[in-house]
Structures are given as C-alpha cells and as structure tokens.
Short mmCIF file of N, CA and C in Angstrom, two decimals:
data_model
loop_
_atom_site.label_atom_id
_atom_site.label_comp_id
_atom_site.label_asym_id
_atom_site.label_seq_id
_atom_site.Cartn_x
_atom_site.Cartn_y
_atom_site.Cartn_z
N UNK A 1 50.53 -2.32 -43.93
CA UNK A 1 50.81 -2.94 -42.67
C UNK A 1 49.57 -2.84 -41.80
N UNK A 2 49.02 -4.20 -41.03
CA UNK A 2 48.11 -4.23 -40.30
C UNK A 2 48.17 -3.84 -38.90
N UNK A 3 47.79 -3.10 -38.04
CA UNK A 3 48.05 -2.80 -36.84
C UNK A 3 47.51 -3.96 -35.91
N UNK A 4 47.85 -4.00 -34.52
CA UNK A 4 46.68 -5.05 -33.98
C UNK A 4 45.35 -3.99 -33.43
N UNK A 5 44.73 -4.89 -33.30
CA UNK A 5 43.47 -4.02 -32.99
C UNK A 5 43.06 -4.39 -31.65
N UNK A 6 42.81 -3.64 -31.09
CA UNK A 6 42.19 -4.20 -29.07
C UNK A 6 40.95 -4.51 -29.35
N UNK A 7 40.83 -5.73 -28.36
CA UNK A 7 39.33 -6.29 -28.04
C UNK A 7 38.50 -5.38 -27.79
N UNK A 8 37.34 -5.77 -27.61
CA UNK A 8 36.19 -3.94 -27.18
C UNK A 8 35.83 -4.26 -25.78
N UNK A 9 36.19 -3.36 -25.32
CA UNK A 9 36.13 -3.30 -23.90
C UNK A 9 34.53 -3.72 -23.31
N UNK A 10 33.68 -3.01 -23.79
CA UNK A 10 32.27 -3.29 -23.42
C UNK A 10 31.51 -3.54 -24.68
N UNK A 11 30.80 -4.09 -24.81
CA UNK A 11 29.74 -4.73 -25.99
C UNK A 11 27.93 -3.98 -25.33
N UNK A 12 27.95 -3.08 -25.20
CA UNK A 12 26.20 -2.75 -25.14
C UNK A 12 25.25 -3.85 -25.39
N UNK A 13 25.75 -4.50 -26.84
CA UNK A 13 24.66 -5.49 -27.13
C UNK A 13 24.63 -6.81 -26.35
N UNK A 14 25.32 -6.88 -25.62
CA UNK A 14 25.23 -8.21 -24.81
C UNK A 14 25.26 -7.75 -23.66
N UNK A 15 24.05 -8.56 -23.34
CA UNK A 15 23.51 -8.29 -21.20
C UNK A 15 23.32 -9.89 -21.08
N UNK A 16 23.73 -9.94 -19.61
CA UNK A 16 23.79 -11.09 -18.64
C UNK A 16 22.48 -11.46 -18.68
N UNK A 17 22.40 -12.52 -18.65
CA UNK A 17 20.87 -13.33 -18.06
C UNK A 17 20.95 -14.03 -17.15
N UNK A 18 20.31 -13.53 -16.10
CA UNK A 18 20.14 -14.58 -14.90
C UNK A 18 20.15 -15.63 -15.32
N UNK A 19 20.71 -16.85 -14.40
CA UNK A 19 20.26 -18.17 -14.67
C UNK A 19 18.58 -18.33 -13.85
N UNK A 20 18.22 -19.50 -14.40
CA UNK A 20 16.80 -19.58 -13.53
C UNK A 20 16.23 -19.67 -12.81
N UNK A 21 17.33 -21.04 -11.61
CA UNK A 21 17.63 -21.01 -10.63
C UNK A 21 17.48 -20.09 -9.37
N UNK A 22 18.95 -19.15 -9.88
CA UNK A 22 18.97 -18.36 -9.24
C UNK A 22 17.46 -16.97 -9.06
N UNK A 23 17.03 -16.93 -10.37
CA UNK A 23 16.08 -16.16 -10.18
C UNK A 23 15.04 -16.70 -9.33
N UNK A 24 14.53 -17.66 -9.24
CA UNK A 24 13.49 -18.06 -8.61
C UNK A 24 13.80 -18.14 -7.02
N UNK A 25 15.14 -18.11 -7.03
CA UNK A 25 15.64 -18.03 -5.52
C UNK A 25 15.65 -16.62 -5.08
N UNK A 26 15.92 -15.75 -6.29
CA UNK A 26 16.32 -14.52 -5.67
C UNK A 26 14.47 -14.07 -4.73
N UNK A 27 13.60 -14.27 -6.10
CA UNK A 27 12.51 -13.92 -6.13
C UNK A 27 11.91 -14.27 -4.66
N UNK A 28 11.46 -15.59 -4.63
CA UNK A 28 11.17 -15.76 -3.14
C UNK A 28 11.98 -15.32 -2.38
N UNK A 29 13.06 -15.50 -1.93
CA UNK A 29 14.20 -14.79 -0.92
C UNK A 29 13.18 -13.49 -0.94
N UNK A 30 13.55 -12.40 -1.88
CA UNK A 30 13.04 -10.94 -1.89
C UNK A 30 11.35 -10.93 -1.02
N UNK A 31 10.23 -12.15 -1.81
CA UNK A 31 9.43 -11.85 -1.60
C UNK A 31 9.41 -11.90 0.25
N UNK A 32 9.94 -13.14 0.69
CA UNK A 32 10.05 -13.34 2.12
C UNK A 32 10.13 -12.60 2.71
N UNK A 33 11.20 -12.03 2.47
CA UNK A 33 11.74 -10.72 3.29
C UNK A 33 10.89 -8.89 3.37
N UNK A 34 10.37 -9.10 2.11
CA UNK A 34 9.08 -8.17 2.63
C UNK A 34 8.03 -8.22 2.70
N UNK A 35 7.48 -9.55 3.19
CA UNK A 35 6.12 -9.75 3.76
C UNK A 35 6.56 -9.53 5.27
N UNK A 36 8.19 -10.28 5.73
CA UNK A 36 8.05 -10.29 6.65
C UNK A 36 8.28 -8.70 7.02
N UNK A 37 9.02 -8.10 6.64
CA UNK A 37 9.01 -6.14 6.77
C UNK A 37 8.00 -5.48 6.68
N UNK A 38 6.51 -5.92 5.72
CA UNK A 38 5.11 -5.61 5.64
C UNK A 38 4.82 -6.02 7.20
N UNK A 39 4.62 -7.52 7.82
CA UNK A 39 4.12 -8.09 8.83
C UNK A 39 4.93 -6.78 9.87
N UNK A 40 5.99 -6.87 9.88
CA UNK A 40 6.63 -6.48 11.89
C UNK A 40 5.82 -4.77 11.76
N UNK A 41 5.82 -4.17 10.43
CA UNK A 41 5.50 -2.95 10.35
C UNK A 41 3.75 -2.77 10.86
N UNK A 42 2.86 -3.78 10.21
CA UNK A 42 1.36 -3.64 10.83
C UNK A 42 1.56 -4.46 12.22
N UNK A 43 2.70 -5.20 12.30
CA UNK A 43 2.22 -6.15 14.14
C UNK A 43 2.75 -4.30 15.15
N UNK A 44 4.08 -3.77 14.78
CA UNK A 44 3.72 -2.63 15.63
C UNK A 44 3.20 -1.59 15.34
N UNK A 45 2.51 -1.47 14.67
CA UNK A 45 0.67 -0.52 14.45
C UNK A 45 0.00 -1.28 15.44
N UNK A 46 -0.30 -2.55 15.62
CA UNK A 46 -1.27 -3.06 16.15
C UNK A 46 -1.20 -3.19 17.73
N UNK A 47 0.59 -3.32 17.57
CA UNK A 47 0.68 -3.37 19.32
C UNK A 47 0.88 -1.63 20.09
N UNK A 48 0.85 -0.71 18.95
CA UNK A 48 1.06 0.42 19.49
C UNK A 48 -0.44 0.35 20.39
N UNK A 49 -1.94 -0.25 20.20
CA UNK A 49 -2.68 0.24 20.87
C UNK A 49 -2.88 -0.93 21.83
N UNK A 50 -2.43 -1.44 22.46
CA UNK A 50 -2.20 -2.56 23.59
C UNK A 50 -2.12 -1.69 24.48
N UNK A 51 -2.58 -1.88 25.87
CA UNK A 51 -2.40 -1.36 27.00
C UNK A 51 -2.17 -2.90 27.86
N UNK A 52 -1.38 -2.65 29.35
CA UNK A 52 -1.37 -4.09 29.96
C UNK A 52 -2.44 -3.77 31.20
N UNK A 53 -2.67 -1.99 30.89
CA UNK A 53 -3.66 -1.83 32.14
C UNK A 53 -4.59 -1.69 31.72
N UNK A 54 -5.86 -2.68 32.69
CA UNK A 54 -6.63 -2.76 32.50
C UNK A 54 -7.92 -1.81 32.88
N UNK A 55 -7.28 -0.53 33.27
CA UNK A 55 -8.38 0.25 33.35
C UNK A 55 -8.05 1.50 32.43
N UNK A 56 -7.16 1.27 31.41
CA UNK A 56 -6.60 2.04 30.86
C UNK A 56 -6.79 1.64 29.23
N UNK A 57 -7.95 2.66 28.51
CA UNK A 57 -8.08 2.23 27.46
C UNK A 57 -6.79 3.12 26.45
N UNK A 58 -6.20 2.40 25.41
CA UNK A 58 -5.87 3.32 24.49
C UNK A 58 -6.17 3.17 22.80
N UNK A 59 -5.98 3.86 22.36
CA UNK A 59 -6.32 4.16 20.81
C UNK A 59 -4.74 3.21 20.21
N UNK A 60 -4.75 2.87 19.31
CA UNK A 60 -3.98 2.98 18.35
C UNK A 60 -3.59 4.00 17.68
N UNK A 61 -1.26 4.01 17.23
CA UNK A 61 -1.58 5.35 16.84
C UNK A 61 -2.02 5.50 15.29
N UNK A 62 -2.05 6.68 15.01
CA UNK A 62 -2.48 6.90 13.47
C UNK A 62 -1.25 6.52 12.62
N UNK A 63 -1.88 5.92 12.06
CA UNK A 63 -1.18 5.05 10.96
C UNK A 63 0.02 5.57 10.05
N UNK A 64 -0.02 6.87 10.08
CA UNK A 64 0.61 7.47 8.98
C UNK A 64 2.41 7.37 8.93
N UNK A 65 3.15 7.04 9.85
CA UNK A 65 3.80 6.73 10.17
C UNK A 65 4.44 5.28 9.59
N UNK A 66 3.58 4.70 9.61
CA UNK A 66 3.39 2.90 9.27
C UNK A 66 3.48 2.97 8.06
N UNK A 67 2.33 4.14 7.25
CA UNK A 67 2.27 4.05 6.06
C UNK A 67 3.73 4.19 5.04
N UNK A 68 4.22 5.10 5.82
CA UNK A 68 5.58 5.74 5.01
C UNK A 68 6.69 4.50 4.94
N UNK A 69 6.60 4.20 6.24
CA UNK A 69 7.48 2.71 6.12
C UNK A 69 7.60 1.80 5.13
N UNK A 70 5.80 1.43 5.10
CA UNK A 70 5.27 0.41 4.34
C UNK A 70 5.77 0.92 2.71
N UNK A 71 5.63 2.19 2.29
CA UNK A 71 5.82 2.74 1.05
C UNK A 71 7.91 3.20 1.10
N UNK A 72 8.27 2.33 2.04
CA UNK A 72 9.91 2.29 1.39
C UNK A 72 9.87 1.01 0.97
N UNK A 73 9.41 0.13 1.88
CA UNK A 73 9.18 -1.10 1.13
C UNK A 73 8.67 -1.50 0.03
N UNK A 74 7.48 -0.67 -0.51
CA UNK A 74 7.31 -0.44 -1.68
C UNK A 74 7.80 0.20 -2.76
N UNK A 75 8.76 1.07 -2.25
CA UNK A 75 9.53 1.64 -3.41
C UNK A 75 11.09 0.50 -3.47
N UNK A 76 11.11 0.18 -2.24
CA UNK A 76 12.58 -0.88 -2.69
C UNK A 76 11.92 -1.99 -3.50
N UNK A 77 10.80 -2.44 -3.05
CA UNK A 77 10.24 -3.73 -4.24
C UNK A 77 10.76 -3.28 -5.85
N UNK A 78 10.34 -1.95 -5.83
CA UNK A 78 9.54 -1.70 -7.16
C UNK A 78 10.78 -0.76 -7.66
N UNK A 79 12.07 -0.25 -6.56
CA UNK A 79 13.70 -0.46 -7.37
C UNK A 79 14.30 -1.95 -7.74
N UNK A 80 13.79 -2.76 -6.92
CA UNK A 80 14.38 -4.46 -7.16
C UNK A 80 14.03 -4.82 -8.90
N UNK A 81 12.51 -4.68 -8.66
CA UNK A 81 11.78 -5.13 -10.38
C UNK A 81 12.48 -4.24 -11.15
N UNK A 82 12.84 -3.19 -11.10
CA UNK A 82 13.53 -2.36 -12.57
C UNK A 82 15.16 -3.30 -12.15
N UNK A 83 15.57 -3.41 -11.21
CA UNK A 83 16.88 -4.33 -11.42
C UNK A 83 16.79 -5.25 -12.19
N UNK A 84 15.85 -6.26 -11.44
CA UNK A 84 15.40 -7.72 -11.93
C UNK A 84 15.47 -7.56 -13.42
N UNK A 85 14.64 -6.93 -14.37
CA UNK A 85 14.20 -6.72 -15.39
C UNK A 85 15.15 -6.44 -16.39
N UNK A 86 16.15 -5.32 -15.74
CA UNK A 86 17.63 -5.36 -16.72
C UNK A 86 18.75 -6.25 -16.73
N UNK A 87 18.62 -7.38 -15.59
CA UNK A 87 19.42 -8.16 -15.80
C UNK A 87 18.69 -9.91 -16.37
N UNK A 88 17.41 -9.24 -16.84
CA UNK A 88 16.75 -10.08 -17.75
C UNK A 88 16.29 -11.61 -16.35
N UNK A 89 16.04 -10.99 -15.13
CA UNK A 89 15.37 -11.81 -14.23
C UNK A 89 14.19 -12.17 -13.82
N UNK A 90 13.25 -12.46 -15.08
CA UNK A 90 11.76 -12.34 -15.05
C UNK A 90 10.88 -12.75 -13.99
N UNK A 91 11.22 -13.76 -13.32
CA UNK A 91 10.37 -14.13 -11.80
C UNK A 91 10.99 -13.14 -10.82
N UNK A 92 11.60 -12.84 -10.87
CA UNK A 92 12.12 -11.75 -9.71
C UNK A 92 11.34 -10.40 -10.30
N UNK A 93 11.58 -10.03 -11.43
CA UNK A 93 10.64 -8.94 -11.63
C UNK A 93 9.45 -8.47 -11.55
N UNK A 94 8.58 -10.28 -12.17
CA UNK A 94 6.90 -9.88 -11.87
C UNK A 94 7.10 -9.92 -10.40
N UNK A 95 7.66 -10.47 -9.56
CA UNK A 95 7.33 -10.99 -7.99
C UNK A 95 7.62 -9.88 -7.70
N UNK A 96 8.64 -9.02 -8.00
CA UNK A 96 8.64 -7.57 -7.13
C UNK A 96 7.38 -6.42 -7.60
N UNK A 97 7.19 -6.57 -9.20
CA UNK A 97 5.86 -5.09 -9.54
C UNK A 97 4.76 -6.18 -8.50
N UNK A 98 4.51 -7.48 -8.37
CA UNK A 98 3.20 -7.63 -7.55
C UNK A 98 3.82 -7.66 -6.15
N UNK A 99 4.54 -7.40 -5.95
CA UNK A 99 4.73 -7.28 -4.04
C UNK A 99 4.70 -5.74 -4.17
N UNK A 100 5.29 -4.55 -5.11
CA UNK A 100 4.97 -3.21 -4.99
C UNK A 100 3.45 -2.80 -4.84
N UNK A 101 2.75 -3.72 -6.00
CA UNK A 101 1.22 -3.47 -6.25
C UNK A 101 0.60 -3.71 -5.09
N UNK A 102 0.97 -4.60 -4.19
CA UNK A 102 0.07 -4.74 -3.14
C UNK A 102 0.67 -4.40 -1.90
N UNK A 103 1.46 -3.20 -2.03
CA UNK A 103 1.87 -2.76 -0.64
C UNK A 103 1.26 -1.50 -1.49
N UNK A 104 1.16 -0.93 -2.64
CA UNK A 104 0.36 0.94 -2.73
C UNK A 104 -1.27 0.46 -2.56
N UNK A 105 -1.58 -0.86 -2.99
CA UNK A 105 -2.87 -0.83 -2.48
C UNK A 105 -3.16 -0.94 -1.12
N UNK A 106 -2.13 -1.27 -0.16
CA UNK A 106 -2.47 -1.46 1.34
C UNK A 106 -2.18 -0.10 1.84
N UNK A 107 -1.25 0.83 1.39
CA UNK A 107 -0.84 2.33 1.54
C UNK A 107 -2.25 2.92 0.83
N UNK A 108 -2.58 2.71 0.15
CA UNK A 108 -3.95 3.46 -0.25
C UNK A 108 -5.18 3.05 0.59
N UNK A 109 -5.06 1.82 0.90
CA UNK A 109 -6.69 1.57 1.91
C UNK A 109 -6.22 2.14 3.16
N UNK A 110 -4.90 1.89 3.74
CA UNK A 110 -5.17 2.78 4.71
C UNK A 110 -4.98 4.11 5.11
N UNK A 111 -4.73 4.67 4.44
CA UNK A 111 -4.71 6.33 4.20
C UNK A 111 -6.25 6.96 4.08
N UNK A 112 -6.99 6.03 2.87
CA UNK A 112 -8.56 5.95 3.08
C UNK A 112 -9.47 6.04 4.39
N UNK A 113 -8.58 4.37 5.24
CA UNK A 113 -9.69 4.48 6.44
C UNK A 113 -8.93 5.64 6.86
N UNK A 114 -7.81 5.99 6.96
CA UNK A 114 -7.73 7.55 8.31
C UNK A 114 -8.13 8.19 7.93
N UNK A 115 -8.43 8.70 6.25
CA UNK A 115 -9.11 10.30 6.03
C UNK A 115 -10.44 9.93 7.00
N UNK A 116 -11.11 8.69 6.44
CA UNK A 116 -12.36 8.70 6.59
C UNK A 116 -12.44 8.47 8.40
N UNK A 117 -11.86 7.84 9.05
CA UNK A 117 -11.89 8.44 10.32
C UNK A 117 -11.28 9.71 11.11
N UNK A 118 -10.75 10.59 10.42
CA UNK A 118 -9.74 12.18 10.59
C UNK A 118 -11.24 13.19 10.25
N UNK A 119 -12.32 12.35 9.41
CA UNK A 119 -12.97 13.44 8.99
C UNK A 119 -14.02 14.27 9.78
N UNK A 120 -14.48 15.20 9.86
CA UNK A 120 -15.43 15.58 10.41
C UNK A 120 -16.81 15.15 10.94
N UNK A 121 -17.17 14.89 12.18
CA UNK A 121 -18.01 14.17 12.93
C UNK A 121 -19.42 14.75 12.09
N UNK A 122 -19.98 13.98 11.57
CA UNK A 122 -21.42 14.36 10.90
C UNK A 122 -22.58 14.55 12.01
N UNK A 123 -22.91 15.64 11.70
CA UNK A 123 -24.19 16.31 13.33
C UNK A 123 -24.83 15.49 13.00
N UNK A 124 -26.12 15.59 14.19
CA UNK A 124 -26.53 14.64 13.87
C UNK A 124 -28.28 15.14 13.46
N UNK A 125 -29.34 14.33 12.62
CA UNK A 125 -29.66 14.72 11.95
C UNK A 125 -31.20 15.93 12.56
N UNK A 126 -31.41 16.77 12.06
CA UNK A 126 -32.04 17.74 12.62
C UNK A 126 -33.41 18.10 11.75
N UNK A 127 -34.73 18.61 12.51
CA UNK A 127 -35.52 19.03 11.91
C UNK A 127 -35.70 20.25 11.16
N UNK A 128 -36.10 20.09 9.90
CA UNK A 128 -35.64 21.74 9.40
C UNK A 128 -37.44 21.87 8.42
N UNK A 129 -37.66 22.74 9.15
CA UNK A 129 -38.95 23.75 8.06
C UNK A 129 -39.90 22.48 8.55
N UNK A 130 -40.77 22.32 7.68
CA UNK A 130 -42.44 21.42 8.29
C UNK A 130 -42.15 20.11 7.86
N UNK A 131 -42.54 19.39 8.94
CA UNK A 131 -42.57 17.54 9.40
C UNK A 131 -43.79 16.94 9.50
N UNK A 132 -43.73 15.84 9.10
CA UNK A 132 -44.95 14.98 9.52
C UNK A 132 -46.35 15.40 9.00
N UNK A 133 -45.76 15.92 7.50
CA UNK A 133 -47.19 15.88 6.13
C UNK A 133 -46.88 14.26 5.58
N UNK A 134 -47.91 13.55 5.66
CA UNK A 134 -48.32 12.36 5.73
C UNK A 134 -48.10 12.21 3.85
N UNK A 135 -48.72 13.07 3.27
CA UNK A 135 -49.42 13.15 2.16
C UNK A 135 -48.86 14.26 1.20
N UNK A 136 -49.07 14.42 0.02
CA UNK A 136 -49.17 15.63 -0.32
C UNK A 136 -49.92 16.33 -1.16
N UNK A 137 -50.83 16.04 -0.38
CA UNK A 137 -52.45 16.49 0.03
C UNK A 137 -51.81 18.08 0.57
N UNK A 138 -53.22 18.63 1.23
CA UNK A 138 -53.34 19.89 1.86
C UNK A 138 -52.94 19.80 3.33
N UNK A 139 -52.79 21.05 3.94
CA UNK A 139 -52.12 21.49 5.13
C UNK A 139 -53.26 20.55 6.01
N UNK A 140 -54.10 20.12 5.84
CA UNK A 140 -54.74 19.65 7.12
C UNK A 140 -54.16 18.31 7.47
N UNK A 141 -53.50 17.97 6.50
CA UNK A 141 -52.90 16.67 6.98
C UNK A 141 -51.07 16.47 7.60
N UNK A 142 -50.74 18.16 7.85
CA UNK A 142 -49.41 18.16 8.28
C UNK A 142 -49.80 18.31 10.16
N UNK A 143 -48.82 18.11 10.75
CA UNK A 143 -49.02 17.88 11.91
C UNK A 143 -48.51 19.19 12.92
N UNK A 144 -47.87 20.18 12.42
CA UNK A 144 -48.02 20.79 13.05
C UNK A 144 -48.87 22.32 13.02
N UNK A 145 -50.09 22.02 11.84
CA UNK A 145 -51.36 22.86 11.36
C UNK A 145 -52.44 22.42 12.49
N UNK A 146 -52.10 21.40 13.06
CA UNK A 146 -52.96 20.88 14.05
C UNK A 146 -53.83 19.62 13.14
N UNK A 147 -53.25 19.35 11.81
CA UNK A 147 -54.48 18.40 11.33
C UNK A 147 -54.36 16.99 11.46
#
C-alpha cells in the first residue's frame, strides 16, 4: 500500500530571480537615494562653516562626524549588494558594491585630509651647525670662518 506523500515544503535548489525590469528600477531608485544621502550629508559639512556675520569668521566642523554617517550609507549600500546578489539581482548588485566603493573611497580621502590637517604644525626651518660653505673646498670659503 502506497501512502500519499506531501509536497516539499521548501526546495533550497530553487531561488527567485528578479525580473529585469524591476532590477534596473530597484538599482537606480537605490542609487538616487544615496547620492542624494551622500549630497545633504557633505551640503551640512559645508554649511556647518557658514557664518551670516560678517565679522565673524568660522572654521568648518571636523568632519568626523560626516564621515560615520557617510560610512552607514556605505555599509547599507554594501548590505543592499549582498541582498541584490541572493536574489540573483545583478544591476542592483554591481550598482550597490560601486556606490559602497565610492563612498569608502570618499571616507578614506577624508579622514586623510583631517589626519593631515590634525597633524602637527612643522617648525619652521632652522639653522643647525655651519652655513654658507659655497664649495667643498676648505674652510676659507665658509662664511662664518670669515672667508
């Protein structure tokens, strides 16, 4: 005697594929939306150093703040592409690893310029031991032997 047998609930071997459509929609949609979250994040970096008074200079603040932002946006890109990718959404995927790639390279240049402006003011340059030997010839031609 044959029993009935139940359908299989889940199949592992079969995954959804985006249609194409939709991917290319998702993709731009995604990309839009974090250029424009890249943009409002450097427009207030930029307006943090606005003053309306005019005898009142100010700095911009340090970036680091901006940066961290900028690097959620880069880590949601670059959770989107591992989505994209398992539901077999290939323009959504490259479009998110290159919108990640170029928000750690904008998190890396500017972390760069602040070390390199955070760093220590270089003295400035100084005379050390004997100057103004022309030559290197003999002491009569250094300048402070009297020659």
């Amino acid at each position: 005697m044959d029993l009935p047998v139940a359908p299989v609930a889940f199949d592992a071997s079969v995954r959804p594929r985006a249609g194409r459509g939709a991917d290319v929609g998702t993709a731009v949609g995604l990309l839009l939306l974090e250029v424009l979250a890249v943009l409002v994040i450097l427009g207030l970096w930029l307006v943090s150093g606005v003053s309306l008074d005019p005898g009142r200079t100010v700095k911009p603040d340090p970036p680091g703040g901006h940066l961290v932002a900028a690097g959620v946006v880069g880590a949601l890109a670059a959770m989107a592409a591992v989505i994209a990718f398992r539901s077999r959404a290939v323009v959504s995927a490259y479009s998110q690893c290159f919108m990640a790639a170029v928000v750690a390279v904008g998190i890396v240049a500017g972390a760069k310029a602040q070390r390199h402006e955070d760093g220590p003011a270089r003295p400035a340059p100084a005379v050390t031991g004997e100057a103004g030997c022309r030559s290197g010839g003999d002491n009569s031609e250094c300048v402070d032997t009297g020659g």
